[in-house]
Short mmCIF file of C-alpha atoms and ligand atoms in Angstrom, two decimals:
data_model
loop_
_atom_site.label_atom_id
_atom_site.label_comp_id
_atom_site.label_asym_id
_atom_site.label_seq_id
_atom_site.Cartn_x
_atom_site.Cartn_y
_atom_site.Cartn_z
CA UNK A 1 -19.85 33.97 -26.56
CA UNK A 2 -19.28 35.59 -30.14
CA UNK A 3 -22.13 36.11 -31.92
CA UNK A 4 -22.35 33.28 -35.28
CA UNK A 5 -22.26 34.44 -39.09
CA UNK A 6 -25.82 34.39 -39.17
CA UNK A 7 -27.08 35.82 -35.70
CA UNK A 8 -24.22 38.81 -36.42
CA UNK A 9 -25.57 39.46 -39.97
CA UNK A 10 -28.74 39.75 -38.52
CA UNK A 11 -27.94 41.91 -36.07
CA UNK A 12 -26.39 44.14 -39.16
CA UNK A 13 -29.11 43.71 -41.89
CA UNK A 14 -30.35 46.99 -42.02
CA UNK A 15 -26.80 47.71 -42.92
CA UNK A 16 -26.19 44.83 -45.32
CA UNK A 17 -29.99 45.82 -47.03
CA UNK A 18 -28.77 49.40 -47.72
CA UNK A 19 -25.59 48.10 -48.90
CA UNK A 20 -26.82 45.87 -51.07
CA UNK A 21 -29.38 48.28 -52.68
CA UNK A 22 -26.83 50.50 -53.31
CA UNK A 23 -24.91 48.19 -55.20
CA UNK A 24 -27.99 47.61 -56.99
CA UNK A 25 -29.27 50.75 -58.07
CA UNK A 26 -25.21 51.58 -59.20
CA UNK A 27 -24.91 48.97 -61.41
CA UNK A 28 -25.99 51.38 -65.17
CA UNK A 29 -27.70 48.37 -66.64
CA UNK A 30 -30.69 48.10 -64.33
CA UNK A 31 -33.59 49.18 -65.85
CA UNK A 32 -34.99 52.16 -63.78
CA UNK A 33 -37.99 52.74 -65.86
CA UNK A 34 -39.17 49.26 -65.64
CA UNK A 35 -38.79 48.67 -61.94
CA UNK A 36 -38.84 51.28 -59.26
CA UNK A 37 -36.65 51.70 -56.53
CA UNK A 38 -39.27 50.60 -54.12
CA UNK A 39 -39.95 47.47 -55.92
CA UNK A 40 -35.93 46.29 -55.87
CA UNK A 41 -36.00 47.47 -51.80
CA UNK A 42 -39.15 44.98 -51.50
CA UNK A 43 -37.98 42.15 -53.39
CA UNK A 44 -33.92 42.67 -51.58
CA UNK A 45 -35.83 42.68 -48.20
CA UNK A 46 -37.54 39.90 -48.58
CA UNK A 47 -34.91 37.53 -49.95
CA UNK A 48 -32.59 38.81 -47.02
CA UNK A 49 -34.47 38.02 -44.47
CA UNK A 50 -34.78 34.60 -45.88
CA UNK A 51 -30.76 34.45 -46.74
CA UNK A 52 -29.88 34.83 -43.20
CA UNK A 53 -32.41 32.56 -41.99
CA UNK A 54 -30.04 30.02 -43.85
CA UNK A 55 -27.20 31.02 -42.94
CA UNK A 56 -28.48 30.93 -38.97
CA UNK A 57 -28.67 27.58 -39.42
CA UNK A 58 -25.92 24.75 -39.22
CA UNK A 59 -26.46 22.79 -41.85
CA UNK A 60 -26.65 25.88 -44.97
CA UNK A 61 -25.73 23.93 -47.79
CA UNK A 62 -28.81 21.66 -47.50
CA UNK A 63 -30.82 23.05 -50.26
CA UNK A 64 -33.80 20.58 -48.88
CA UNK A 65 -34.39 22.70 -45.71
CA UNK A 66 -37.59 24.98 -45.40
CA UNK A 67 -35.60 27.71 -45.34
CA UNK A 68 -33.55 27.49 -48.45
CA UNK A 69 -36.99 26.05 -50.17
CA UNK A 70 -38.69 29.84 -49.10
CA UNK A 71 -34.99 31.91 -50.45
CA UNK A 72 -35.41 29.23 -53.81
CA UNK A 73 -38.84 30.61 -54.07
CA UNK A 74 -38.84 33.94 -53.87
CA UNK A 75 -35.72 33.87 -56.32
CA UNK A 76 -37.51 31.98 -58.91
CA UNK A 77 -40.07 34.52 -58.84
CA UNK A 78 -38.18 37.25 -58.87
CA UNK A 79 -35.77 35.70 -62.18
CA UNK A 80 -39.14 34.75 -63.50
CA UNK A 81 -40.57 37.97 -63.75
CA UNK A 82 -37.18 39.92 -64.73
CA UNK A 83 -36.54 37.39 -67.54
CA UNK A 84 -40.23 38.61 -68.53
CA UNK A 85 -39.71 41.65 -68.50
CA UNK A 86 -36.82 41.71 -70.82
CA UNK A 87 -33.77 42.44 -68.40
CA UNK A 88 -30.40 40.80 -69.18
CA UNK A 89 -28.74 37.79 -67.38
CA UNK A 90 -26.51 40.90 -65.89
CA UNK A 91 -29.18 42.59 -64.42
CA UNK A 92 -30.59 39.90 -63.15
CA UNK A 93 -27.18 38.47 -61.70
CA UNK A 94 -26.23 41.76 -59.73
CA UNK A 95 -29.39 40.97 -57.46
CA UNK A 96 -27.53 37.94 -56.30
CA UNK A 97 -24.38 38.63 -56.54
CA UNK A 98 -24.37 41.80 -55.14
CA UNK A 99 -25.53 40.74 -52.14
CA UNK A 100 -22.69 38.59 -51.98
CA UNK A 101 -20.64 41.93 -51.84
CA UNK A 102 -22.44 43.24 -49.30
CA UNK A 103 -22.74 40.45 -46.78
CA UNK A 104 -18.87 40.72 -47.08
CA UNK A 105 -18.03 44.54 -47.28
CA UNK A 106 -20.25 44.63 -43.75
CA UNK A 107 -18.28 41.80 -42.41
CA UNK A 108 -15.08 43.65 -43.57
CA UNK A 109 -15.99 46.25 -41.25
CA UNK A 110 -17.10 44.75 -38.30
CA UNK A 111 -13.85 42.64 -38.30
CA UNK A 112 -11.93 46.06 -38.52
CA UNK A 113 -8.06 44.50 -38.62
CA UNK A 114 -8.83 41.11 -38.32
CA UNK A 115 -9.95 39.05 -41.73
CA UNK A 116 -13.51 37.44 -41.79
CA UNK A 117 -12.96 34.01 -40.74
CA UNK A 118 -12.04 31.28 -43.63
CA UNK A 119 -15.47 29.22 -42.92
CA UNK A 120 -17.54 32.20 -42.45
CA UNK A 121 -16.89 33.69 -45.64
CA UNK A 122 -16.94 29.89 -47.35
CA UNK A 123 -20.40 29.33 -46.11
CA UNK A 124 -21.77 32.74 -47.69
CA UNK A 125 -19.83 32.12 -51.04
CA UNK A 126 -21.49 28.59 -51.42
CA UNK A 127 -24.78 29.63 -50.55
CA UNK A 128 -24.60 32.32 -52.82
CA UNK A 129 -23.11 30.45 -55.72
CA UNK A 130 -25.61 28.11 -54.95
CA UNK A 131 -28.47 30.56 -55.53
CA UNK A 132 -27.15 32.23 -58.73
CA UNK A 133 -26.87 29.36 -60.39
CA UNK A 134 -31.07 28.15 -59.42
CA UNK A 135 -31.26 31.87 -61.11
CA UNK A 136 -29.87 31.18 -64.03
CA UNK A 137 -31.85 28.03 -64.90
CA UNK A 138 -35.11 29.54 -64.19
CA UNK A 139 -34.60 32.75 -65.48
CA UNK A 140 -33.63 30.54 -68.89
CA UNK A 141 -36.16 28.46 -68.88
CA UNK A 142 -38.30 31.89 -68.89
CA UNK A 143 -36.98 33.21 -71.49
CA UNK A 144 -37.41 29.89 -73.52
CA UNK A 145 -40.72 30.40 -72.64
CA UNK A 146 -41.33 33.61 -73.75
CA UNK A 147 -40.01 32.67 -77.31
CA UNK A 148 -41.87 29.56 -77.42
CA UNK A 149 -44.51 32.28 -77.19
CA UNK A 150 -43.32 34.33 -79.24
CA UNK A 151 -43.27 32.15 -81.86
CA UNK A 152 -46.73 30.71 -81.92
CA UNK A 153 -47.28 34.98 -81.75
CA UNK A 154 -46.14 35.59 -84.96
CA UNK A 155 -47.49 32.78 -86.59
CA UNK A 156 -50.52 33.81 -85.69
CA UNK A 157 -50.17 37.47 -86.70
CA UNK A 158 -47.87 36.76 -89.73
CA UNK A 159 -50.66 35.41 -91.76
CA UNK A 160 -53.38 38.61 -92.42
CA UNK A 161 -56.02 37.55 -95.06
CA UNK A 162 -56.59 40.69 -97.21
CA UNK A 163 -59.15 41.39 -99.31
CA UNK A 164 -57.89 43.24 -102.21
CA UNK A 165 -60.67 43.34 -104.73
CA UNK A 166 -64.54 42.74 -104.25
CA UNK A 167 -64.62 38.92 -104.09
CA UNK A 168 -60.46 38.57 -104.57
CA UNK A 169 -58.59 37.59 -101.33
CA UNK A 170 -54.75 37.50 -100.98
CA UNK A 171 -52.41 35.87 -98.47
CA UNK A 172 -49.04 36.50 -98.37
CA UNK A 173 -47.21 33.75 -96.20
CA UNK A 174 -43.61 34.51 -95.40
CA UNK A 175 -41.57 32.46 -93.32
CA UNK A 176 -41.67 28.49 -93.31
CA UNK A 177 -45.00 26.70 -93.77
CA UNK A 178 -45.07 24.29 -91.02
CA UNK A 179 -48.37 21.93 -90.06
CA UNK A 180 -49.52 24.09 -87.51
CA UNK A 181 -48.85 27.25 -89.20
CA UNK A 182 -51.11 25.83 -92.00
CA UNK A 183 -53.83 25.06 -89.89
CA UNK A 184 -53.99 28.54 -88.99
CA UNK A 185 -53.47 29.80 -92.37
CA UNK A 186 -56.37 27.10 -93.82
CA UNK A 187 -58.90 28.09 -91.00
CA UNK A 188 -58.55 31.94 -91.73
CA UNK A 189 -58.61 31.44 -95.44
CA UNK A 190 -61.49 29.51 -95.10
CA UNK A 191 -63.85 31.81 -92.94
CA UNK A 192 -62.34 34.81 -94.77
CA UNK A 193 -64.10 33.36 -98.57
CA UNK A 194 -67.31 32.44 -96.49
CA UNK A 195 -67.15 36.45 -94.53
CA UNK A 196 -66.68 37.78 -97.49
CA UNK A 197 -68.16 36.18 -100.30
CA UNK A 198 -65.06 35.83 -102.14
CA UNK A 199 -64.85 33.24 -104.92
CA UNK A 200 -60.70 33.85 -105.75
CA UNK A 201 -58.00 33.70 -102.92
CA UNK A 202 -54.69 34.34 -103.94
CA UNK A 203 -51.47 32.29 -102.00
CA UNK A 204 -48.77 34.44 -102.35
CA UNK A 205 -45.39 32.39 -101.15
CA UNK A 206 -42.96 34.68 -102.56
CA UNK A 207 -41.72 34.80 -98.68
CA UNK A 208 -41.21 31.01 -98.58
CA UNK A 209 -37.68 29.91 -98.27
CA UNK A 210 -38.10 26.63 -99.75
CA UNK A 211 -40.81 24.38 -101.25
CA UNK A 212 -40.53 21.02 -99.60
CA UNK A 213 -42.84 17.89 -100.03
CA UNK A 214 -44.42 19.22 -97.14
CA UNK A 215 -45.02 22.58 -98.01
CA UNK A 216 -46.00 21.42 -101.19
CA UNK A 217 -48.46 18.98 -99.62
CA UNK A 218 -50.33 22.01 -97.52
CA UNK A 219 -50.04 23.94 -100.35
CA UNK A 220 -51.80 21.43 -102.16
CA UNK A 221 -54.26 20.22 -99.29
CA UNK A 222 -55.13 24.59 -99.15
CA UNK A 223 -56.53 24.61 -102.58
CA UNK A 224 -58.57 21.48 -102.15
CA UNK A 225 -59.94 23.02 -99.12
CA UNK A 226 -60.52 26.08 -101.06
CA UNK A 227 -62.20 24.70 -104.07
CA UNK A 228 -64.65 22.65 -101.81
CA UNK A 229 -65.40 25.95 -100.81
CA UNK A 230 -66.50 27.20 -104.00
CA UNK A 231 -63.57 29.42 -104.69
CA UNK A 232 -60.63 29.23 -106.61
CA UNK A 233 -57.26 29.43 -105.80
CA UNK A 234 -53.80 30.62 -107.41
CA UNK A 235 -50.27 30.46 -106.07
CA UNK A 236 -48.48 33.47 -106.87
CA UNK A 237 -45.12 34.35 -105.71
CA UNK A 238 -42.87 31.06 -107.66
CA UNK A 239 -39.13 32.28 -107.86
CA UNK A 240 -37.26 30.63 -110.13
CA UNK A 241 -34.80 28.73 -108.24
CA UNK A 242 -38.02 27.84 -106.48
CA UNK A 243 -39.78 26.41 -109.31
CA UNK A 244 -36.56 24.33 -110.32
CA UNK A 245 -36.01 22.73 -106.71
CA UNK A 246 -39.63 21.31 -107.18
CA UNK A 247 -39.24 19.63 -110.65
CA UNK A 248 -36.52 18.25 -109.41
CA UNK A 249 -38.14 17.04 -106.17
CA UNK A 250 -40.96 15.54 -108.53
CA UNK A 251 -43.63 17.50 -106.95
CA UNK A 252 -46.67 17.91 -109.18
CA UNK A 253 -48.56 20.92 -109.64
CA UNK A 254 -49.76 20.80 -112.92
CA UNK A 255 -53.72 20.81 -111.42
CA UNK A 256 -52.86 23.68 -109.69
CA UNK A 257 -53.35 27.18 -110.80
CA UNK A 258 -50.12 29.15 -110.45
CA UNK A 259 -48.16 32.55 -111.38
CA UNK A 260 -45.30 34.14 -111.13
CA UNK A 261 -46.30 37.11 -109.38
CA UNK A 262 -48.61 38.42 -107.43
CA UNK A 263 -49.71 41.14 -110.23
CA UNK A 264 -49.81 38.24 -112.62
CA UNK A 265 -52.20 36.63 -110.37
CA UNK A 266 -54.46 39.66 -110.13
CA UNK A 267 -54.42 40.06 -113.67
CA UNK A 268 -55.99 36.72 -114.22
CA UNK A 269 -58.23 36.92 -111.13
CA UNK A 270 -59.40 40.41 -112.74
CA UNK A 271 -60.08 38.17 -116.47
CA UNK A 272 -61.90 35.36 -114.35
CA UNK A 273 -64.65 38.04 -113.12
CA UNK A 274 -64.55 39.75 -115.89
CA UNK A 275 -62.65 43.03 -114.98
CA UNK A 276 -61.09 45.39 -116.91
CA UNK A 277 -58.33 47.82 -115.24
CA UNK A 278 -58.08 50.45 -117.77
CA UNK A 279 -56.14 53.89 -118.08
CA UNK A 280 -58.71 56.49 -118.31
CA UNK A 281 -58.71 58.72 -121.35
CA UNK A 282 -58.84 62.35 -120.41
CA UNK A 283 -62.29 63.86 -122.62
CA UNK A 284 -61.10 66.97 -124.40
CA UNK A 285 -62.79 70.11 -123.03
CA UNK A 286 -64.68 71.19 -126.36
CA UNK B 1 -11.99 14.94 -99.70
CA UNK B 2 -10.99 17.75 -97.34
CA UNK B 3 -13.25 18.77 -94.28
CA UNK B 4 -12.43 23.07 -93.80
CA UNK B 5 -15.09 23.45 -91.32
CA UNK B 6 -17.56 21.03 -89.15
CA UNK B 7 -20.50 21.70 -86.66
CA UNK B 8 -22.54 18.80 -85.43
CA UNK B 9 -26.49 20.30 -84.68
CA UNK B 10 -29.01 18.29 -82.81
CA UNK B 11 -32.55 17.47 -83.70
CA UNK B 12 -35.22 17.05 -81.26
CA UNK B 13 -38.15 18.59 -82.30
CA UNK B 14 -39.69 20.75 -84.52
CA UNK B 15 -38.35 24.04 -83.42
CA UNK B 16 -34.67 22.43 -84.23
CA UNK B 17 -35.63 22.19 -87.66
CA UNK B 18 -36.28 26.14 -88.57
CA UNK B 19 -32.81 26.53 -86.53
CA UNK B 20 -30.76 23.94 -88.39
CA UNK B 21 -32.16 25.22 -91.99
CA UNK B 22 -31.13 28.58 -91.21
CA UNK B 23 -27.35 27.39 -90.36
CA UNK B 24 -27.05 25.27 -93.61
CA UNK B 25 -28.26 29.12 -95.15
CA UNK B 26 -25.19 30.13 -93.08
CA UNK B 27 -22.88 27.93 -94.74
CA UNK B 28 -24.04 28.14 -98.05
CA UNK B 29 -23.54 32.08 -98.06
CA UNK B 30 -19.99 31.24 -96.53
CA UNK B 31 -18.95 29.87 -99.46
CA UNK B 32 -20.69 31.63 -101.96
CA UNK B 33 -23.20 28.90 -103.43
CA UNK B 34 -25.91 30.17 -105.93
CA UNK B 35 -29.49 30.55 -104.89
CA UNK B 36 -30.63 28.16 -107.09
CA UNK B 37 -28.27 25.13 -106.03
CA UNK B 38 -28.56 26.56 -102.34
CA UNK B 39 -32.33 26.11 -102.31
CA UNK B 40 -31.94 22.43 -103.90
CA UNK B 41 -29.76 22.23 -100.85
CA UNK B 42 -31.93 23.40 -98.40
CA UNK B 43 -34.92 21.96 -99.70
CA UNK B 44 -33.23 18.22 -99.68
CA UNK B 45 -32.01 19.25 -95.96
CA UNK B 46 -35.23 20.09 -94.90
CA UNK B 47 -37.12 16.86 -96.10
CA UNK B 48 -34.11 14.61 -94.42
CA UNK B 49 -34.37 16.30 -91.01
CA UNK B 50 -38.44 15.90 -91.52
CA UNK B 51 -37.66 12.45 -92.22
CA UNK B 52 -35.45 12.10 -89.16
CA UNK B 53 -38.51 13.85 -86.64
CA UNK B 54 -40.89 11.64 -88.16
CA UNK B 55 -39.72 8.12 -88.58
CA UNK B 56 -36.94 8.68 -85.84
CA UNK B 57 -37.94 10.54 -83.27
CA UNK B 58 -34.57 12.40 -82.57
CA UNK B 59 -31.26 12.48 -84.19
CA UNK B 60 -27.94 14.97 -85.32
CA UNK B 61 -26.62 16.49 -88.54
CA UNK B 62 -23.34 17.28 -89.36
CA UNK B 63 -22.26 20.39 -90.80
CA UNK B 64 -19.55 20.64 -92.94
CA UNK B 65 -17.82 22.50 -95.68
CA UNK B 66 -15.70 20.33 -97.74
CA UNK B 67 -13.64 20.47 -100.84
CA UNK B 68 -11.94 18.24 -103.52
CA UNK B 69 -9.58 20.72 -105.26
CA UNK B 70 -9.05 24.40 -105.34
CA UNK B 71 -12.18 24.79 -107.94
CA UNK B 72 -14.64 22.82 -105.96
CA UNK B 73 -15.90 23.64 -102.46
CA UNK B 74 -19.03 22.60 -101.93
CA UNK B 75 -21.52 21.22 -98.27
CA UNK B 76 -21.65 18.00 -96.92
CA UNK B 77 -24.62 17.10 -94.33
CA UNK B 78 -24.63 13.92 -92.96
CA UNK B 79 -28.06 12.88 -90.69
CA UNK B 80 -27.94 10.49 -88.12
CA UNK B 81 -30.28 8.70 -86.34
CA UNK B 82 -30.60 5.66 -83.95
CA UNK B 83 -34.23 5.15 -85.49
CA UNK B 84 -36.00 1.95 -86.86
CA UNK B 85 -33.92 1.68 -89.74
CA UNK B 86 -35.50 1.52 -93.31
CA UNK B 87 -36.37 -1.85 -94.24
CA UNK B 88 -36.34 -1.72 -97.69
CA UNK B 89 -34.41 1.20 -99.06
CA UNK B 90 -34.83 0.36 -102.85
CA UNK B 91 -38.56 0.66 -102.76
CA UNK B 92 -38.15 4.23 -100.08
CA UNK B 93 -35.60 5.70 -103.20
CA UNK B 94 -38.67 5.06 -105.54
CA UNK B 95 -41.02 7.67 -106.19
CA UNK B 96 -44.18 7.62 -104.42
CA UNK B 97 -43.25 4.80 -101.61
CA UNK B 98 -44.21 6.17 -98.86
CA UNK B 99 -45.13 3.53 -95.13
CA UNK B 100 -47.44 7.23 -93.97
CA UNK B 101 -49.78 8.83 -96.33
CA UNK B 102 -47.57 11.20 -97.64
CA UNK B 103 -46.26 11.95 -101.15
CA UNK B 104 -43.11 9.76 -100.82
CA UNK B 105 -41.17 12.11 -102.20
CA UNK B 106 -38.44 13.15 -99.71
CA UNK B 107 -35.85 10.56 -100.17
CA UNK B 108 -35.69 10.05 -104.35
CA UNK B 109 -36.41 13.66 -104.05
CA UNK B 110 -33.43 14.71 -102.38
CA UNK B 111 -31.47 12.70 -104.35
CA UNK B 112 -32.49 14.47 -107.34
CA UNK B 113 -31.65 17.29 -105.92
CA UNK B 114 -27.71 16.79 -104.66
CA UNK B 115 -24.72 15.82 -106.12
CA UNK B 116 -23.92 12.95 -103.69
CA UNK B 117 -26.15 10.81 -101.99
CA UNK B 118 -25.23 8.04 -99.75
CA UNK B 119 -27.53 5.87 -97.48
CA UNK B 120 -26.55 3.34 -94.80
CA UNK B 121 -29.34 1.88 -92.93
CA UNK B 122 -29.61 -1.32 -90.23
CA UNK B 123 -32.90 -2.80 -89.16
CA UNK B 124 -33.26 -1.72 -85.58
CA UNK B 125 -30.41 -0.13 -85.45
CA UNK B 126 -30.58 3.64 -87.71
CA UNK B 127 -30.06 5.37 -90.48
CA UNK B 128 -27.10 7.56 -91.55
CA UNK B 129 -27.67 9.40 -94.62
CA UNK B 130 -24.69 11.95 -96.42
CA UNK B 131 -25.41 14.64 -98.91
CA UNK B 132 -23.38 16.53 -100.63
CA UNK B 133 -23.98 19.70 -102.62
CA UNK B 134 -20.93 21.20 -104.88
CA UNK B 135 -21.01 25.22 -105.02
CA UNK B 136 -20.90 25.04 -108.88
CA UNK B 137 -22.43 22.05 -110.69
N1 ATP C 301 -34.69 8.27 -91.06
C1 ATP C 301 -35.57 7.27 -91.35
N2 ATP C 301 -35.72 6.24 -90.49
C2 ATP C 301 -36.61 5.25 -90.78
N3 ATP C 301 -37.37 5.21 -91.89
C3 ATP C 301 -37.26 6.19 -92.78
C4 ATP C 301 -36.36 7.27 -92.57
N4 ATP C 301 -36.44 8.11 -93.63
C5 ATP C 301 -37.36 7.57 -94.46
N5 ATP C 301 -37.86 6.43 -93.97
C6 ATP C 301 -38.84 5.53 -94.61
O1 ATP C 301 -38.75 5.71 -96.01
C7 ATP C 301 -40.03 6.04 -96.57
C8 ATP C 301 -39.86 7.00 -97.74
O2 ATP C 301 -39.41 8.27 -97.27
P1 ATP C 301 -39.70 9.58 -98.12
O3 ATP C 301 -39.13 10.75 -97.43
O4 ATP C 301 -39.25 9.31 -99.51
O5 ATP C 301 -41.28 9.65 -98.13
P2 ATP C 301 -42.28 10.10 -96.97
O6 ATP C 301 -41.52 10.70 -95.83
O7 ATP C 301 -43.14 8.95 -96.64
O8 ATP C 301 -43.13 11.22 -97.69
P3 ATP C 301 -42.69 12.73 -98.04
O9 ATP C 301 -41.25 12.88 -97.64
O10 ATP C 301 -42.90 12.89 -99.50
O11 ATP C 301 -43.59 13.61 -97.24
C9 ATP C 301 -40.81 6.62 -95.42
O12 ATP C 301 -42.21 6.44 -95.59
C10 ATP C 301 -40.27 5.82 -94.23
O13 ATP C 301 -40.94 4.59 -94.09
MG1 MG C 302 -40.14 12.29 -96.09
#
């Protein structure tokens, strides 16, 4: 009796693994540096044995069974981490797919004249197909992931509280002011004037794309915070076309201390302590 | 009114929001508006779509770039949602009416702050509201 697709590729998958590797390691995207050529001969060996442990089976296209669960599996991982690591959809496609090619080239051979049989080559081409596409959603949904992380990254980091003068804080916010940004932004502020004794904090928005009611409000909510604090605060950093969107939105800051610049801002933090910056004169030798 | 150009975007949460502004930025540069009336545009956008998350849940805006004659091009945005509805939209165009504890700004606000401003709003049913924003005037 002839040997099935699946009892025949077994029979041939030390073939069909160096095949496929091959394929692999040609393909000039994959990142060498980031995984080693021992790592891709783990991971292919692994998700071949499982592969033909489908295909042994009658019923191949049931993605319920045990054995496609264990191939689903060790896929997801292996798109998981990749779409961590920063590869591209390409790179990570050529795993799959590239065993596709080699189940078939293999099959080529041991068929010599004759053509792999209609079904036989069917039933790998589903499966396959089947597989890239469960890589493509997860490795996706990684990457959304990462960005979602990403983002709450750099809204984190993008908000440094310097101290520029003994007892004058600045914070420069670029980007959009959302609620939770402010939170962070209000908390560090905060702990910042008590750290540091500081009775001025400067808000410098020139980064702000636009002043909505909302920014407005968290701006506004920010100083309150600050002057229950003990501190006062200015907004520096108004651009023009900035200052005429919120008249016209009807936002008031009248009780709010604000300046055009962040150098206008220092200025009058510098008069509120008392500070002179002066140009030294240079004492004449004799 | 012509339509050269139209791109429906859809808002489901707050992520959608920093995504959609920066495409209105897109079509603003496209056709040359100023900064200033390009930040009266984005800032109305912005408080619409906030409006939309908030009191809607979920909703779409639609993109386009429209013009009347060969001197005036200008951005249409039209937000619609399948929300509660506003139930009475004279006193949410007033300053300062606001049903959270906000400023009750966003709506007269926007309007200020655009050259057309339509609303159509059923109890129960949604709100559809369609700004428009000329490149010069
Ligand atoms: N898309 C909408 N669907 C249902 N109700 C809405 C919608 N947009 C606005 N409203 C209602 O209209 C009121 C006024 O809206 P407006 O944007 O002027 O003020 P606000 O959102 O309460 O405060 P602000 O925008 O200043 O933060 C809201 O409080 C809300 O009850
Ligand atoms: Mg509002």
């Amino acid at each position: 009796m002839a040997l099935s697709i699946g009892q025949l590729l077994q029979k041939k998958s030390k073939t069909v693994l160096e095949s496929w590797i091959n394929i692999q390691l040609q393909d000039d995207g994959l990142k060498e540096e980031l995984l080693s050529n021992q790592e891709i001969r783990k991971q292919s060996e692994e998700f071949l044995h499982s592969v033909i442990s489908i295909l042994k089976k009658e019923d191949s296209q049931n993605t319920e069974s045990p054995e496609f669960e264990k191939a689903a599996e060790i896929l997801t991982e292996i798109s998981t981490s990749r779409a961590m690591q920063g590869y591209t959809p390409r790179e990570t496609g050529v795993f799959v797919f590239g065993l596709k090619e080699a189940f078939l080239s293999v099959l080529e051979k041991e068929f010599k004249d004759s053509l792999v049989p209609y079904a036989d080559s069917q039933k790998i081409n589903k499966l396959i197909d089947a597989l890239a596409i469960l890589t493509f959603e997860t490795f996706i949904s990684s990457r959304e992931e990462v960005i979602l992380r990403q983002t709450s990254e750099i809204s984190e980091i993008s908000t440094p509280v310097i101290r520029v003068w003994d007892g004058i804080l600045a914070l420069p916010i670029i980007g959009t002011l959302d609620s939770a940004r402010t939170q962070v932004v209000m908390e560090n502020l905060l702990m910042k004037i008590v750290e540091t004794e500081s009775t001025i904090a400067i808000l410098d928005i020139s980064g702000v794309p636009a002043v909505d009611s909302l920014v407005a409000q968290h701006l506004i909510k920010t100083v309150s915070a600050t002057r229950l604090m003990g501190a006062e605060c200015i907004i520096s950093g108004i651009r023009p076309e900035i200052a005429q969107t919120i008249v016209h939105l009807g936002i008031d800051l009248a009780n709010i201390n604000t300046k055009a610049s962040l150098a206008h801002a220092l200025r009058s933090a510098f008069m509120m302590l008392k500070l002179e910056v002066r140009k030294t004169v240079e004492k004449p030798k004799f | 009114m012509i339509t050269l150009n139209k791109e429906t975007i859809a808002i489901k949460r707050e992520q959608d929001v920093v995504f959609f502004r920066n495409r209105v930025n897109e079509y603003a540069e496209k056709i040359k508006m100023g900064l200033v009336n390009k930040t009266k545009l984005l800032t109305a956008a912005s408080e619409l779509v906030r409006n939309m998350l908030i009191y809607a849940k979920e909703g779409k805006v639609i993109c386009e770039i429209v013009t009347i004659s060969a001197l005036q091009t200008g951005i249409r945005l039209t937000f619609i949602d399948n929300g509660p509805g506003i139930a009475d939209i004279d006193k949410a165009m007033t300053d300062g009416y606001t049903t959270g504890k906000s400023l009750g700004l966003g709506l007269p606000g926007a309007k200020r702050l655009v050259n057309i401003f339509d609303v159509k709003t059923v109890k129960g049913k949604g709100t559809t509201i369609s700004i428009t924003k000329w490149k010069n005037g």
